Short mmCIF file of C-alpha atoms and ligand atoms in Angstrom, two decimals:
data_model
loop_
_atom_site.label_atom_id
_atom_site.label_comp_id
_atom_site.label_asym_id
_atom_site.label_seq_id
_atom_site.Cartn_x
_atom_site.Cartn_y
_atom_site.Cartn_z
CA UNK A 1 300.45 185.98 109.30
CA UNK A 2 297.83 183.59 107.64
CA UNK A 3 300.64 182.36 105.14
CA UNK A 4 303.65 180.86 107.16
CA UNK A 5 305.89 181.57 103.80
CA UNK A 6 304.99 185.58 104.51
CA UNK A 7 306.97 185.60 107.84
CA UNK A 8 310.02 185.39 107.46
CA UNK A 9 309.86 188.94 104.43
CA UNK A 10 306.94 189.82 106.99
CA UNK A 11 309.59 189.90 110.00
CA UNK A 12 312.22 191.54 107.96
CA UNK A 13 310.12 194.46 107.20
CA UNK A 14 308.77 194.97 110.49
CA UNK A 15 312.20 195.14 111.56
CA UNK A 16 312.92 198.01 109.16
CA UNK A 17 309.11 199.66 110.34
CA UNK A 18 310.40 199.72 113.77
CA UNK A 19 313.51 201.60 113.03
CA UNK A 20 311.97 203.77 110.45
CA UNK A 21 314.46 202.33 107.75
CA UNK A 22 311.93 201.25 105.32
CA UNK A 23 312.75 201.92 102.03
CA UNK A 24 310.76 204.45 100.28
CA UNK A 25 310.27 201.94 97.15
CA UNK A 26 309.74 198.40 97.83
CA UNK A 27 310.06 195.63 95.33
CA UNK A 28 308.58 192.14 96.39
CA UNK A 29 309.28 189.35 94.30
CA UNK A 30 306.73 186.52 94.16
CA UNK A 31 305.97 184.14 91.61
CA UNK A 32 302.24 183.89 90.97
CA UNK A 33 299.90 181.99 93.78
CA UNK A 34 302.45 182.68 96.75
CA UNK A 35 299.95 185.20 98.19
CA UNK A 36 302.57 188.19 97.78
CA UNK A 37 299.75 190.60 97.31
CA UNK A 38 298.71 189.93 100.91
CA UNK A 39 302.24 190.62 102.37
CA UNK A 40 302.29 194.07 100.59
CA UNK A 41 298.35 195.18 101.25
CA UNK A 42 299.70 194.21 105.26
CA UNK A 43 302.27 196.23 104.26
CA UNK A 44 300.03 199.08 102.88
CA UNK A 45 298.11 198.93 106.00
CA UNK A 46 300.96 199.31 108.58
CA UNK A 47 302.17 202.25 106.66
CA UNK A 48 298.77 204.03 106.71
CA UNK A 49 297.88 202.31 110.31
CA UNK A 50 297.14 205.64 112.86
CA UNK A 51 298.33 203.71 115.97
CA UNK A 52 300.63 201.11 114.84
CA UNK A 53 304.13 200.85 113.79
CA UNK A 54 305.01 197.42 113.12
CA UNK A 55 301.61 196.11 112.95
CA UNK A 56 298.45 197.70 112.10
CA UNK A 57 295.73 198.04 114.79
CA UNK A 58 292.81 197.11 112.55
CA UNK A 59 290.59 199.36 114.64
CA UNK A 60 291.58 203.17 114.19
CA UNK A 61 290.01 204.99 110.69
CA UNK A 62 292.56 204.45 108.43
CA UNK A 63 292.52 200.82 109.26
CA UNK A 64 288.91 200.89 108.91
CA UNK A 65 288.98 202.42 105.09
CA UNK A 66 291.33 200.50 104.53
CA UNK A 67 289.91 197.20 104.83
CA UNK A 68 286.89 198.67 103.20
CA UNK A 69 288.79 199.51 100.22
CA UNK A 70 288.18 202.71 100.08
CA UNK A 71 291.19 204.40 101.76
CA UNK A 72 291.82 207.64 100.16
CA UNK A 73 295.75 207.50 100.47
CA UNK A 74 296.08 204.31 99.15
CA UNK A 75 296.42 203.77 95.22
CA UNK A 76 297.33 201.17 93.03
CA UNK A 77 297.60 199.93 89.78
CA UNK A 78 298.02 197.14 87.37
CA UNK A 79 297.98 195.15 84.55
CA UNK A 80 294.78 195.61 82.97
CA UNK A 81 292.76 193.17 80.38
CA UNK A 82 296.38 191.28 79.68
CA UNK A 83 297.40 194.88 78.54
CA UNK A 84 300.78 196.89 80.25
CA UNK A 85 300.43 198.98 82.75
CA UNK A 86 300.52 202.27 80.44
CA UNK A 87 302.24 205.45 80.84
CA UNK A 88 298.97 207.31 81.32
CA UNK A 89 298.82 204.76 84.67
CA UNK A 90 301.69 205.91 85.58
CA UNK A 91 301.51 209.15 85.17
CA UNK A 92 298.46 209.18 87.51
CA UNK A 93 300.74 207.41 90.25
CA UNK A 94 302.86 210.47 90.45
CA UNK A 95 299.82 213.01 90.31
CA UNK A 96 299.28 210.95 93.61
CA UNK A 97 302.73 210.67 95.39
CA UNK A 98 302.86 214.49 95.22
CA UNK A 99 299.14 214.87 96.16
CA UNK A 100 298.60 216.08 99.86
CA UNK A 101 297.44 212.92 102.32
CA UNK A 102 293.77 213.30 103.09
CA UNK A 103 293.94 211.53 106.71
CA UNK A 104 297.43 213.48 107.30
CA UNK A 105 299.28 210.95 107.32
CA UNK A 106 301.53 209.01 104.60
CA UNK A 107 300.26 207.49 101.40
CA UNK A 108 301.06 204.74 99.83
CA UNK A 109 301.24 203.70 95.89
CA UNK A 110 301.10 200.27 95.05
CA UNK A 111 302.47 198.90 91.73
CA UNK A 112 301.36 195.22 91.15
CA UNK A 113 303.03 193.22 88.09
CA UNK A 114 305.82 196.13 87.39
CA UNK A 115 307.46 193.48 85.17
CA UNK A 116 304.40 194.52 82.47
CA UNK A 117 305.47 198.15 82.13
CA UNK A 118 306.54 199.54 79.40
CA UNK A 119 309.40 201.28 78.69
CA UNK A 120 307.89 205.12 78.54
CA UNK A 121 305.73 203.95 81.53
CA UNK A 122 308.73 203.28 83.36
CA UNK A 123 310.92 206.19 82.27
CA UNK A 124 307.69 208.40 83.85
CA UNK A 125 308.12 206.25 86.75
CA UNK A 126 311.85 207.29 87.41
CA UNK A 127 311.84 209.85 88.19
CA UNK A 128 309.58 210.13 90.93
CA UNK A 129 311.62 206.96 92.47
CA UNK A 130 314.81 209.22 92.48
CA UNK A 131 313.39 212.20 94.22
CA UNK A 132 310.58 210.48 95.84
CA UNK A 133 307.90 213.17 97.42
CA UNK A 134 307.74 213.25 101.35
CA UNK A 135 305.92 210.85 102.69
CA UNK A 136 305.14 208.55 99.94
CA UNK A 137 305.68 204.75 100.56
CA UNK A 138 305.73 203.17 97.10
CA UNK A 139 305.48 199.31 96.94
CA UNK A 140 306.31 197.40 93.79
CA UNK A 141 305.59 193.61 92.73
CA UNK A 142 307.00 191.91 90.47
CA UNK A 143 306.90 187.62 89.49
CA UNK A 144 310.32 187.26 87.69
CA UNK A 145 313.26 190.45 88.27
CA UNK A 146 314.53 189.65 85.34
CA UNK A 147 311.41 190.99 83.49
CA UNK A 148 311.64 194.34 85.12
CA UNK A 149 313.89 197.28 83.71
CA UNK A 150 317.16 197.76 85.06
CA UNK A 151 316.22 201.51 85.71
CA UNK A 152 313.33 200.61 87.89
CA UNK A 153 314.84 197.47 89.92
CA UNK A 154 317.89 199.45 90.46
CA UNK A 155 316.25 202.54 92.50
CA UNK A 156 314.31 199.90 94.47
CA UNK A 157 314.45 197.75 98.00
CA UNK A 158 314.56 194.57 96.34
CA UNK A 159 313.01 191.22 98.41
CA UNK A 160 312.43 187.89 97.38
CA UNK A 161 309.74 185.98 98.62
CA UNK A 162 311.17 182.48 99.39
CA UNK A 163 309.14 179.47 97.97
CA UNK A 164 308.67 176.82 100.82
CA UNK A 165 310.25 173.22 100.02
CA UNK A 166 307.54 171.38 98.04
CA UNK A 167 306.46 168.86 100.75
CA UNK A 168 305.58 171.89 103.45
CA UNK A 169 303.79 173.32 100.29
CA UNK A 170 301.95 169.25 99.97
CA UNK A 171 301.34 169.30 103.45
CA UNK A 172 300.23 172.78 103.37
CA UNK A 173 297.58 172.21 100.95
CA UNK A 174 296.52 169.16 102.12
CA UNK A 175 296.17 170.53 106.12
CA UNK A 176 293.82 173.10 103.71
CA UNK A 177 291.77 170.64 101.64
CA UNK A 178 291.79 168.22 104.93
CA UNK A 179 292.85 165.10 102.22
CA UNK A 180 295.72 163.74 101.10
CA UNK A 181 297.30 165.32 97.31
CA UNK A 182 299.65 164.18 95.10
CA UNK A 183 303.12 165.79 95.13
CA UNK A 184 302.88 166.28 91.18
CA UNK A 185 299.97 168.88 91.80
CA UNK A 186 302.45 170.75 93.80
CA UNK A 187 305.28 170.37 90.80
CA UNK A 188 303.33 171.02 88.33
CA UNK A 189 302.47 174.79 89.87
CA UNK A 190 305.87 175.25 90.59
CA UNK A 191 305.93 174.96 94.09
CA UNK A 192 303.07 178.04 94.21
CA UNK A 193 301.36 176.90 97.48
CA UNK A 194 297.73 179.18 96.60
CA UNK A 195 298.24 177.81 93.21
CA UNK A 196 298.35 174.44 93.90
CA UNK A 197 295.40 174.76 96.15
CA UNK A 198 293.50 176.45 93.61
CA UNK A 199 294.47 173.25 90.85
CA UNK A 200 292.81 170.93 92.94
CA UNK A 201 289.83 173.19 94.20
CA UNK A 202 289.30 173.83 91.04
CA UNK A 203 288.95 170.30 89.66
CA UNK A 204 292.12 170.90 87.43
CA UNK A 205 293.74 167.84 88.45
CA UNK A 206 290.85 165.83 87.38
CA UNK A 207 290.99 167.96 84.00
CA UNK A 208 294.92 166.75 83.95
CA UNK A 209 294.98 163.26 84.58
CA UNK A 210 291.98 163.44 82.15
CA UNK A 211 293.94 165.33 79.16
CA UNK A 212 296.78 162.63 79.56
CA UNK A 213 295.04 159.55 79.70
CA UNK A 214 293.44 160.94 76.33
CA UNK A 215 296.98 161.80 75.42
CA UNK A 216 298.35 158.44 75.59
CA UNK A 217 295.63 156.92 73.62
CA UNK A 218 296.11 159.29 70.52
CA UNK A 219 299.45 158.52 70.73
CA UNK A 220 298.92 154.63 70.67
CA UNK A 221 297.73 153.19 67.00
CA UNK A 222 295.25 154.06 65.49
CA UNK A 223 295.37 157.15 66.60
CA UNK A 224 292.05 158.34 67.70
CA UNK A 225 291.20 160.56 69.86
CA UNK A 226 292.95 163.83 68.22
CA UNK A 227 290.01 166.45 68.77
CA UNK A 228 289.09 165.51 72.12
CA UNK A 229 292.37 166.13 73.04
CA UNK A 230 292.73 169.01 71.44
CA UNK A 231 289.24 170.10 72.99
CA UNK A 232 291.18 169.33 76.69
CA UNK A 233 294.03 171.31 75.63
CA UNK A 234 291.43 174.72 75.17
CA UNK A 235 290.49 174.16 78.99
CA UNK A 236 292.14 175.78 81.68
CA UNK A 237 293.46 178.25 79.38
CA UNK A 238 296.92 177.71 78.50
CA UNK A 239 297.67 175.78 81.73
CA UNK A 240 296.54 172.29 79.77
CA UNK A 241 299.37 173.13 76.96
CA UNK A 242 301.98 173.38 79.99
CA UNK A 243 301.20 170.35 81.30
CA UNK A 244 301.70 168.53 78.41
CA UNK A 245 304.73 170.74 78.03
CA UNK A 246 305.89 169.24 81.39
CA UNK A 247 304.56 165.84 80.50
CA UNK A 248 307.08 165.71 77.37
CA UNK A 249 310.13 167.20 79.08
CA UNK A 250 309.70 164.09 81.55
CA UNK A 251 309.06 161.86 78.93
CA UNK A 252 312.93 163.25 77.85
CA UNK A 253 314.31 162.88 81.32
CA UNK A 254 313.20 159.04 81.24
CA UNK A 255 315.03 158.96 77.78
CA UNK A 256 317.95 160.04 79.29
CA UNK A 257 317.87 158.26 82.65
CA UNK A 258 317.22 161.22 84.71
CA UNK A 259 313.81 159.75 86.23
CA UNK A 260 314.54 161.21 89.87
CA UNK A 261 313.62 165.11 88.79
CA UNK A 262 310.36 164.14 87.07
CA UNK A 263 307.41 166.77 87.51
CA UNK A 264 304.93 164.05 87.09
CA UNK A 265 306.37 161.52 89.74
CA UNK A 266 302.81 159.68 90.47
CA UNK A 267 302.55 159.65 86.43
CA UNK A 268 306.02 158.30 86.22
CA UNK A 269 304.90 154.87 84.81
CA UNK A 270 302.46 156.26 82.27
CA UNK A 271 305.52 158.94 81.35
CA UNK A 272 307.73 155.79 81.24
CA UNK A 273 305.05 154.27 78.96
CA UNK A 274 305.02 156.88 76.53
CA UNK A 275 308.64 157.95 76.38
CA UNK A 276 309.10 154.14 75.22
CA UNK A 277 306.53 155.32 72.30
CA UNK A 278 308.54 158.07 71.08
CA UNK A 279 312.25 158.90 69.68
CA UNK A 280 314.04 161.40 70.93
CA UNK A 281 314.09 163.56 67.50
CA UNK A 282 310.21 163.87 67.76
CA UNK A 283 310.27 164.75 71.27
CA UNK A 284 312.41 167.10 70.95
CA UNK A 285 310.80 168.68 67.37
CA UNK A 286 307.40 168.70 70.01
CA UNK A 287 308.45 170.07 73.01
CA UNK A 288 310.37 172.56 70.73
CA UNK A 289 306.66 173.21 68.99
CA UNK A 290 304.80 173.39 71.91
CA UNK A 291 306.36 176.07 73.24
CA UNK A 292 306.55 178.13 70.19
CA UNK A 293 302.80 177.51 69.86
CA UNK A 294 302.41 178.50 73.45
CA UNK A 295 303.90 181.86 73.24
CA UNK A 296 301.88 182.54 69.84
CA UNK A 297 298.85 181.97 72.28
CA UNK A 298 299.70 184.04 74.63
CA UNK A 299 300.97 187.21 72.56
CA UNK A 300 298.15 187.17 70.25
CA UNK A 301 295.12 186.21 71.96
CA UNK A 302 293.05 186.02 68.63
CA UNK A 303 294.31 183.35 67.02
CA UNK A 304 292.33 180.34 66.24
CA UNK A 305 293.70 177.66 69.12
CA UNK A 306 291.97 174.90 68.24
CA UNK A 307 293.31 174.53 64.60
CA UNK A 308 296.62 175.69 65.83
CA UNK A 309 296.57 172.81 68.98
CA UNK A 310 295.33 169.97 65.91
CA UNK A 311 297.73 170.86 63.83
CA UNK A 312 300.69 170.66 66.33
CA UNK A 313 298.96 167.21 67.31
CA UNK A 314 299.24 165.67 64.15
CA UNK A 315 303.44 166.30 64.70
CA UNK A 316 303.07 162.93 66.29
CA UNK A 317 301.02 160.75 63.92
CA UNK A 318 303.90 161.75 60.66
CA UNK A 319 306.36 161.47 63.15
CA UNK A 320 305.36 157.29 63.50
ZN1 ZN B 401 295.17 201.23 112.52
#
């Protein structure tokens, strides 16, 4: 398995392969950046495999198509353009569980992100999950369970994928990167080992320590600085607006002498600096903005960000 978190699900299931017991809907949950599309695709894969039973062969023709992407038993679908996975989607899944397999073997439907489908999408879905067609292997994802209708979670084999503690993740990325990372780049992704990866491939730590340093100066007298900040916060989509997020929760934790569960633990003294800065009330009234302003964001793409981010900046300067 090229993810050492994947084994121990990975094991599980080939467990269940072995003795035929697999469930005829599987639900994986993963949080985003744990590589739980790779478990199920392996997943996929065995199911389809010609030779194999707990492990696909990787040489016979359905193995073959498979990697190619082309295998004619194997659907999926998801989340498209930030929109939910529509009934119309769904609908199409069960035109394929009841179609007849083209190699003659099983065939498999995969559902990524089932959290983002609605509730007529998933009423269409039920029913095919309660009398499932022969030889159908459907396998569901989902990031959070609680996001996911009761309806659909219930009829399902529910697994978890289990988050390795944050310094294998650390040590993980840094065996990767071959250099040494800071353990708040592996906090700040919530423990999400491809995610964290990806946040310093990507040069979004630089972008980070960046957007804070510029923080902490609009924050200090005379206040300058507002539109380049705001200008960081558009970058790296709404991930900028969660790290300051972050930042201002562990500004609170310092307030309240809880400095040992701080996301940014290498930034503690700069958090330290700026929690000094500000009262409680305002923090509070921020954080409390923030994430209202977040969510806006996110629902309603449109919106105008910048004047929205300014205008949630200048909280601070009437708040001093
Ligand atoms: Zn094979």
């Amino acid at each position: 398995m090229s993810y050492p978190w994947l084994t121990t699900v990975w094991q599980q299931w080939q467990q269940l392969l072995s003795q035929d017991r697999l469930h005829h809907a599987m639900l994986l949950i993963s949080p985003a950046g744990c590589a739980g599309d790779v478990l199920i695709r392996q997943l996929a894969k065995t199911v389809l495999c010609q030779n194999g039973v707990e492990e696909s062969c990787g040489i016979c023709h359905s193995c073959q198509l498979f990697e190619a992407g082309t295998h004619p038993d194997c659907h999926s679908i998801s989340p498209q353009d930030g929109k939910a996975i529509g009934v119309d989607m769904v609908r199409q899944c069960n035109h394929w569980a009841w179609e007849t397999s083209q190699l003659g073997g099983k065939r498999v439907v995969l559902i990524e992100q089932s959290e983002h489908m609605g509730e007529a999408a998933a009423n269409a879905l039920l029913k095919t999950l309660e009398e499932p067609p022969a030889n159908c292997q459907f396998i569901l994802t989902a990031t959070e369970l609680d996001r996911l209708l009761p309806t659909i979670n219930s009829r399902c084999n529910k697994w978890r994928l289990p988050l390795p503690p944050e310094q294998d993740v650390k040590r993980w990325v840094e065996h990767k990167l071959m250099q040494s990372i800071k353990l708040e780049a592996v906090r700040l992704n919530g423990n999400a080992p491809l995610a964290a990866l990806a946040f310093i491939e990507q040069g979004q730590d630089i972008r980070h320590q960046h957007l804070l340093a510029g923080f902490h100066q609009f924050l200090s007298p005379p206040h300058s600085g507002l539109f380049s900040v705001a200008d960081s916060c558009m970058k790296d989509g709404h991930s900028s607006l969660k790290w300051l997020s972050y930042f201002l929760v562990d500004c609170l934790k310092v307030q309240q002498g809880a400095e040992q569960h701080l996301i940014h633990c290498e930034s503690a003294p700069l958090v330290r600096q700026i929690a000094g800065q500000l009262t409680t009330v305002t923090l509070l009234a921020q954080i409390k903005g923030l994430n209202a302003l977040i969510r806006e964001l996110e629902s309603h793409p449109g919106l105008n960000d910048e004047l929205l981010i300014s205008d949630w900046l200048s909280g601070f300067i009437s708040a001093t």
